[in-house]
Amino acid sequence: MSRELTIEAGIETTDDVCSLSLARRMAALLDHVPETYRTGDPLPRGWHVMLFNPPTAQKLLRQDGAASLGFTMPDLGLPRLMMGGRKIEFLADIPIGAAVLRRSRLGPVVRKEGRSGPFALIEVEHEISLSDSGKTALVETSSYVLRPEEDASQRSSSPPPKRDAPASPDLPDGTFVQAFLPDETKLFRYSAITDNPHRIHFDFPYATGVEGYPALVVNGTLPQMVLLDMF
């Protein structure tokens, strides 16, 4: 669990411990055998998303459930927050049980105008290193989308249209295929492991009735981990 946040010359630094219990919970979510993961084993690629999720007091959660990100985001008057994507460069293993540091630096802030109104794109660069050696384990650039409050008068009262299941692609013989179904239980467990109380991921009435999405929003890092696991 993150313990401290310091700010120096535009860089915010926070620390954490790569918890064995969280690693085993992530393993269970991905249908691995949790007990095979032990202290000192390398954390599988992509599982670092379980780190650096600082606990936020319940009274400080936003109306959409969004919690503190562990670094300072600029106040642009655009309260709706979504993760837009991640670019990750893996440089070294993070041993399970190791103390780690994250240095975060705010990147470009770009305001734009879209069909649904103004929004902003923000990039934040994170560098995660091992506390004992100072060795950099990975560098990640996270992109965030900030949007204005949803206008209830513009929201459609009709149910979202039904979508046909995508056709299965023609694949060559011997291709390794894994089915991934991000159902409500999986989304809830992932949000619990990463301490992400954003309601668009598990609160269907809120996601559809307030935010205007056709269904629950799948955490982008969840299929990312599945793809890395398959690779």
Tab-separated table of C-alpha atoms in Angstrom:
chain	number	residue	atom	x	y	z
A	1	MET	CA	0.000	0.000	0.000
A	2	SER	CA	1.330	3.425	-0.915
A	3	ARG	CA	2.708	5.207	2.136
A	4	GLU	CA	4.164	8.561	1.151
A	5	LEU	CA	3.903	11.221	-1.532
A	6	THR	CA	6.619	13.804	-2.122
A	7	ILE	CA	6.811	16.538	-4.743
A	8	GLU	CA	10.084	17.828	-6.159
A	9	ALA	CA	10.691	19.966	-9.252
A	10	GLY	CA	7.516	18.855	-11.003
A	11	ILE	CA	8.072	15.182	-10.150
A	12	GLU	CA	5.885	13.389	-7.605
A	13	THR	CA	7.375	10.338	-5.918
A	14	THR	CA	5.472	7.691	-3.996
A	15	ASP	CA	6.408	4.279	-2.621
A	16	ASP	CA	4.735	0.895	-2.328
A	17	VAL	CA	5.428	-2.796	-1.747
A	18	CYS	CA	4.756	-5.475	-4.362
A	19	SER	CA	2.377	-7.474	-2.197
A	20	LEU	CA	2.290	-11.273	-2.379
A	21	SER	CA	-1.395	-11.314	-1.407
A	22	LEU	CA	-2.330	-8.938	-4.242
A	23	ALA	CA	-0.237	-10.937	-6.720
A	24	ARG	CA	-2.066	-14.109	-5.719
A	25	ARG	CA	-5.442	-12.391	-6.068
A	26	MET	CA	-4.479	-11.231	-9.553
A	27	ALA	CA	-3.384	-14.779	-10.373
A	28	ALA	CA	-6.762	-16.117	-9.251
A	29	LEU	CA	-8.553	-13.523	-11.390
A	30	LEU	CA	-6.619	-14.759	-14.432
A	31	ASP	CA	-7.293	-18.417	-13.530
A	32	HIS	CA	-3.712	-19.197	-12.494
A	33	VAL	CA	-2.901	-21.203	-9.372
A	34	PRO	CA	-2.316	-18.525	-6.705
A	35	GLU	CA	-0.089	-20.692	-4.488
A	36	THR	CA	2.525	-21.060	-7.219
A	37	TYR	CA	3.452	-17.384	-6.780
A	38	ARG	CA	5.919	-16.792	-3.944
A	39	THR	CA	7.921	-13.956	-2.461
A	40	GLY	CA	10.935	-13.270	-4.666
A	41	ASP	CA	9.301	-14.505	-7.882
A	42	PRO	CA	9.194	-11.940	-10.705
A	43	LEU	CA	5.866	-10.145	-10.980
A	44	PRO	CA	4.315	-11.073	-14.353
A	45	ARG	CA	4.401	-8.346	-16.981
A	46	GLY	CA	1.492	-5.936	-16.699
A	47	TRP	CA	0.542	-6.839	-13.142
A	48	HIS	CA	2.160	-3.647	-11.849
A	49	VAL	CA	-1.291	-2.033	-12.186
A	50	MET	CA	-2.036	-3.448	-8.724
A	51	LEU	CA	0.626	-1.100	-7.294
A	52	PHE	CA	0.495	2.583	-6.356
A	53	ASN	CA	-3.256	2.791	-5.801
A	54	PRO	CA	-3.383	4.993	-2.672
A	55	PRO	CA	-6.334	4.513	-0.317
A	56	THR	CA	-8.831	7.360	-0.601
A	57	ALA	CA	-11.179	8.206	2.267
A	58	GLN	CA	-14.767	7.366	1.344
A	59	LYS	CA	-15.878	10.960	1.891
A	60	LEU	CA	-13.262	12.176	-0.606
A	61	LEU	CA	-14.430	10.015	-3.513
A	62	ARG	CA	-15.906	11.952	-6.415
A	63	GLN	CA	-19.539	11.524	-7.427
A	64	ASP	CA	-18.443	9.088	-10.138
A	65	GLY	CA	-16.491	7.082	-7.561
A	66	ALA	CA	-13.086	8.121	-8.925
A	67	ALA	CA	-10.379	8.069	-6.264
A	68	SER	CA	-6.971	9.656	-5.923
A	69	LEU	CA	-4.518	8.590	-8.634
A	70	GLY	CA	-1.510	9.117	-6.381
A	71	PHE	CA	-0.378	12.187	-8.300
A	72	THR	CA	-1.758	15.655	-8.956
A	73	MET	CA	-4.007	16.213	-11.957
A	74	PRO	CA	-4.692	19.793	-13.096
A	75	ASP	CA	-8.163	21.201	-12.414
A	76	LEU	CA	-9.544	22.027	-15.865
A	77	GLY	CA	-13.212	22.145	-14.906
A	78	LEU	CA	-13.740	18.774	-16.615
A	79	PRO	CA	-14.775	16.384	-13.837
A	80	ARG	CA	-15.356	13.126	-15.757
A	81	LEU	CA	-12.164	11.063	-15.863
A	82	MET	CA	-11.254	8.045	-17.972
A	83	MET	CA	-8.027	6.212	-18.711
A	84	GLY	CA	-7.304	6.591	-22.414
A	85	GLY	CA	-4.405	4.172	-22.797
A	86	ARG	CA	-0.948	3.083	-21.659
A	87	LYS	CA	2.443	2.736	-23.318
A	88	ILE	CA	4.807	0.546	-21.310
A	89	GLU	CA	8.498	-0.231	-21.660
A	90	PHE	CA	9.556	-3.192	-19.499
A	91	LEU	CA	13.195	-2.934	-18.428
A	92	ALA	CA	13.595	-5.289	-15.446
A	93	ASP	CA	11.653	-7.642	-13.190
A	94	ILE	CA	9.842	-6.490	-10.060
A	95	PRO	CA	10.294	-9.241	-7.425
A	96	ILE	CA	7.151	-10.048	-5.472
A	97	GLY	CA	7.644	-8.620	-1.986
A	98	ALA	CA	10.050	-5.895	-3.133
A	99	ALA	CA	9.755	-2.243	-2.139
A	100	VAL	CA	9.250	-0.005	-5.166
A	101	LEU	CA	9.230	3.697	-6.014
A	102	ARG	CA	7.222	5.550	-8.631
A	103	ARG	CA	8.260	8.928	-10.020
A	104	SER	CA	5.422	10.666	-11.891
A	105	ARG	CA	5.795	13.621	-14.240
A	106	LEU	CA	2.915	15.497	-15.889
A	107	GLY	CA	3.240	15.631	-19.663
A	108	PRO	CA	1.300	17.508	-22.355
A	109	VAL	CA	-2.178	18.847	-21.590
A	110	VAL	CA	-4.229	19.292	-24.774
A	111	ARG	CA	-7.690	20.831	-24.840
A	112	LYS	CA	-9.998	19.847	-27.709
A	113	GLU	CA	-13.566	20.290	-28.899
A	114	GLY	CA	-15.552	17.226	-29.931
A	115	ARG	CA	-19.091	16.425	-31.064
A	116	SER	CA	-20.194	16.099	-27.432
A	117	GLY	CA	-18.388	19.232	-26.245
A	118	PRO	CA	-14.992	20.149	-24.809
A	119	PHE	CA	-12.538	17.591	-23.482
A	120	ALA	CA	-8.869	17.399	-22.575
A	121	LEU	CA	-6.105	14.846	-23.114
A	122	ILE	CA	-3.409	14.553	-20.472
A	123	GLU	CA	-0.279	12.397	-20.425
A	124	VAL	CA	1.569	11.364	-17.276
A	125	GLU	CA	4.903	9.535	-17.342
A	126	HIS	CA	5.580	7.045	-14.552
A	127	GLU	CA	8.971	5.515	-13.842
A	128	ILE	CA	8.878	2.554	-11.458
A	129	SER	CA	12.145	1.495	-9.832
A	130	LEU	CA	13.318	-0.931	-7.160
A	131	SER	CA	13.925	0.821	-3.851
A	132	ASP	CA	16.967	-1.212	-2.806
A	133	SER	CA	18.969	-0.889	-6.023
A	134	GLY	CA	17.391	2.103	-7.724
A	135	LYS	CA	17.126	0.033	-10.912
A	136	THR	CA	14.336	1.114	-13.244
A	137	ALA	CA	11.852	-1.710	-13.784
A	138	LEU	CA	9.513	-0.039	-16.243
A	139	VAL	CA	8.521	3.275	-17.762
A	140	GLU	CA	4.857	3.869	-18.474
A	141	THR	CA	3.093	6.761	-20.185
A	142	SER	CA	-0.559	6.912	-19.186
A	143	SER	CA	-3.091	8.917	-21.176
A	144	TYR	CA	-6.203	10.326	-19.503
A	145	VAL	CA	-9.356	11.844	-20.939
A	146	LEU	CA	-11.186	14.573	-19.004
A	147	ARG	CA	-14.745	15.403	-20.000
A	148	PRO	CA	-17.477	17.766	-18.736
A	149	GLU	CA	-20.455	16.753	-16.646
A	150	GLU	CA	-23.060	14.777	-18.578
A	151	ASP	CA	-26.038	16.932	-19.620
A	152	ALA	CA	-29.090	14.971	-18.453
A	153	SER	CA	-31.340	16.841	-20.912
A	154	GLN	CA	-29.326	15.452	-23.829
A	155	ARG	CA	-29.372	11.876	-22.599
A	156	SER	CA	-31.480	9.379	-24.492
A	157	SER	CA	-34.111	7.501	-22.481
A	158	SER	CA	-34.197	4.602	-24.918
A	159	PRO	CA	-32.263	1.436	-24.066
A	160	PRO	CA	-28.931	0.895	-25.808
A	161	PRO	CA	-29.175	-0.982	-29.117
A	162	LYS	CA	-28.429	-4.672	-29.080
A	163	ARG	CA	-25.213	-5.643	-30.789
A	164	ASP	CA	-24.596	-8.898	-32.574
A	165	ALA	CA	-21.697	-10.967	-31.329
A	166	PRO	CA	-18.612	-10.465	-33.516
A	167	ALA	CA	-17.942	-13.206	-36.031
A	168	SER	CA	-15.094	-15.555	-35.221
A	169	PRO	CA	-12.109	-14.860	-37.478
A	170	ASP	CA	-10.654	-17.558	-39.710
A	171	LEU	CA	-7.410	-18.588	-38.041
A	172	PRO	CA	-4.716	-20.974	-39.253
A	173	ASP	CA	-4.461	-24.417	-37.676
A	174	GLY	CA	-2.464	-24.492	-34.460
A	175	THR	CA	-3.274	-20.884	-33.539
A	176	PHE	CA	-3.435	-20.362	-29.779
A	177	VAL	CA	-6.822	-18.879	-28.885
A	178	GLN	CA	-8.169	-17.795	-25.523
A	179	ALA	CA	-11.708	-16.576	-24.908
A	180	PHE	CA	-11.985	-13.524	-22.669
A	181	LEU	CA	-15.372	-12.548	-21.206
A	182	PRO	CA	-15.220	-9.400	-19.017
A	183	ASP	CA	-18.405	-10.123	-17.086
A	184	GLU	CA	-19.623	-8.163	-14.052
A	185	THR	CA	-17.875	-10.437	-11.550
A	186	LYS	CA	-14.516	-10.165	-13.287
A	187	LEU	CA	-14.795	-6.388	-13.586
A	188	PHE	CA	-15.700	-6.111	-9.909
A	189	ARG	CA	-12.807	-8.315	-8.770
A	190	TYR	CA	-10.336	-6.389	-10.901
A	191	SER	CA	-11.589	-3.093	-9.488
A	192	ALA	CA	-11.212	-4.515	-5.967
A	193	ILE	CA	-7.634	-5.717	-6.525
A	194	THR	CA	-6.577	-2.367	-7.992
A	195	ASP	CA	-8.690	-0.351	-5.506
A	196	ASN	CA	-10.501	1.374	-8.366
A	197	PRO	CA	-13.968	2.503	-7.188
A	198	HIS	CA	-14.848	4.273	-10.446
A	199	ARG	CA	-18.526	3.411	-10.878
A	200	ILE	CA	-18.450	3.036	-14.666
A	201	HIS	CA	-16.758	-0.354	-14.188
A	202	PHE	CA	-19.258	-2.052	-11.842
A	203	ASP	CA	-22.369	0.117	-11.365
A	204	PHE	CA	-24.569	-0.603	-14.401
A	205	PRO	CA	-27.364	1.907	-13.599
A	206	TYR	CA	-24.784	4.652	-13.108
A	207	ALA	CA	-22.713	3.774	-16.173
A	208	THR	CA	-25.755	3.693	-18.460
A	209	GLY	CA	-28.140	6.162	-16.810
A	210	VAL	CA	-25.721	8.876	-15.674
A	211	GLU	CA	-22.600	8.569	-17.828
A	212	GLY	CA	-24.561	7.498	-20.921
A	213	TYR	CA	-22.527	4.415	-21.837
A	214	PRO	CA	-24.329	1.451	-23.454
A	215	ALA	CA	-23.005	-0.919	-20.765
A	216	LEU	CA	-20.302	-1.231	-18.124
A	217	VAL	CA	-16.917	0.079	-19.240
A	218	VAL	CA	-14.199	-2.589	-19.325
A	219	ASN	CA	-10.964	-1.555	-17.603
A	220	GLY	CA	-8.513	-1.294	-20.487
A	221	THR	CA	-5.692	-2.828	-18.464
A	222	LEU	CA	-7.646	-6.046	-17.903
A	223	PRO	CA	-7.552	-7.286	-21.544
A	224	GLN	CA	-4.040	-5.834	-21.709
A	225	MET	CA	-2.956	-8.230	-18.962
A	226	VAL	CA	-4.673	-11.143	-20.691
A	227	LEU	CA	-2.817	-10.377	-23.947
A	228	LEU	CA	0.532	-10.062	-22.145
A	229	ASP	CA	-0.192	-13.333	-20.334
A	230	MET	CA	-0.909	-15.104	-23.629
A	231	PHE	CA	2.258	-13.650	-25.194
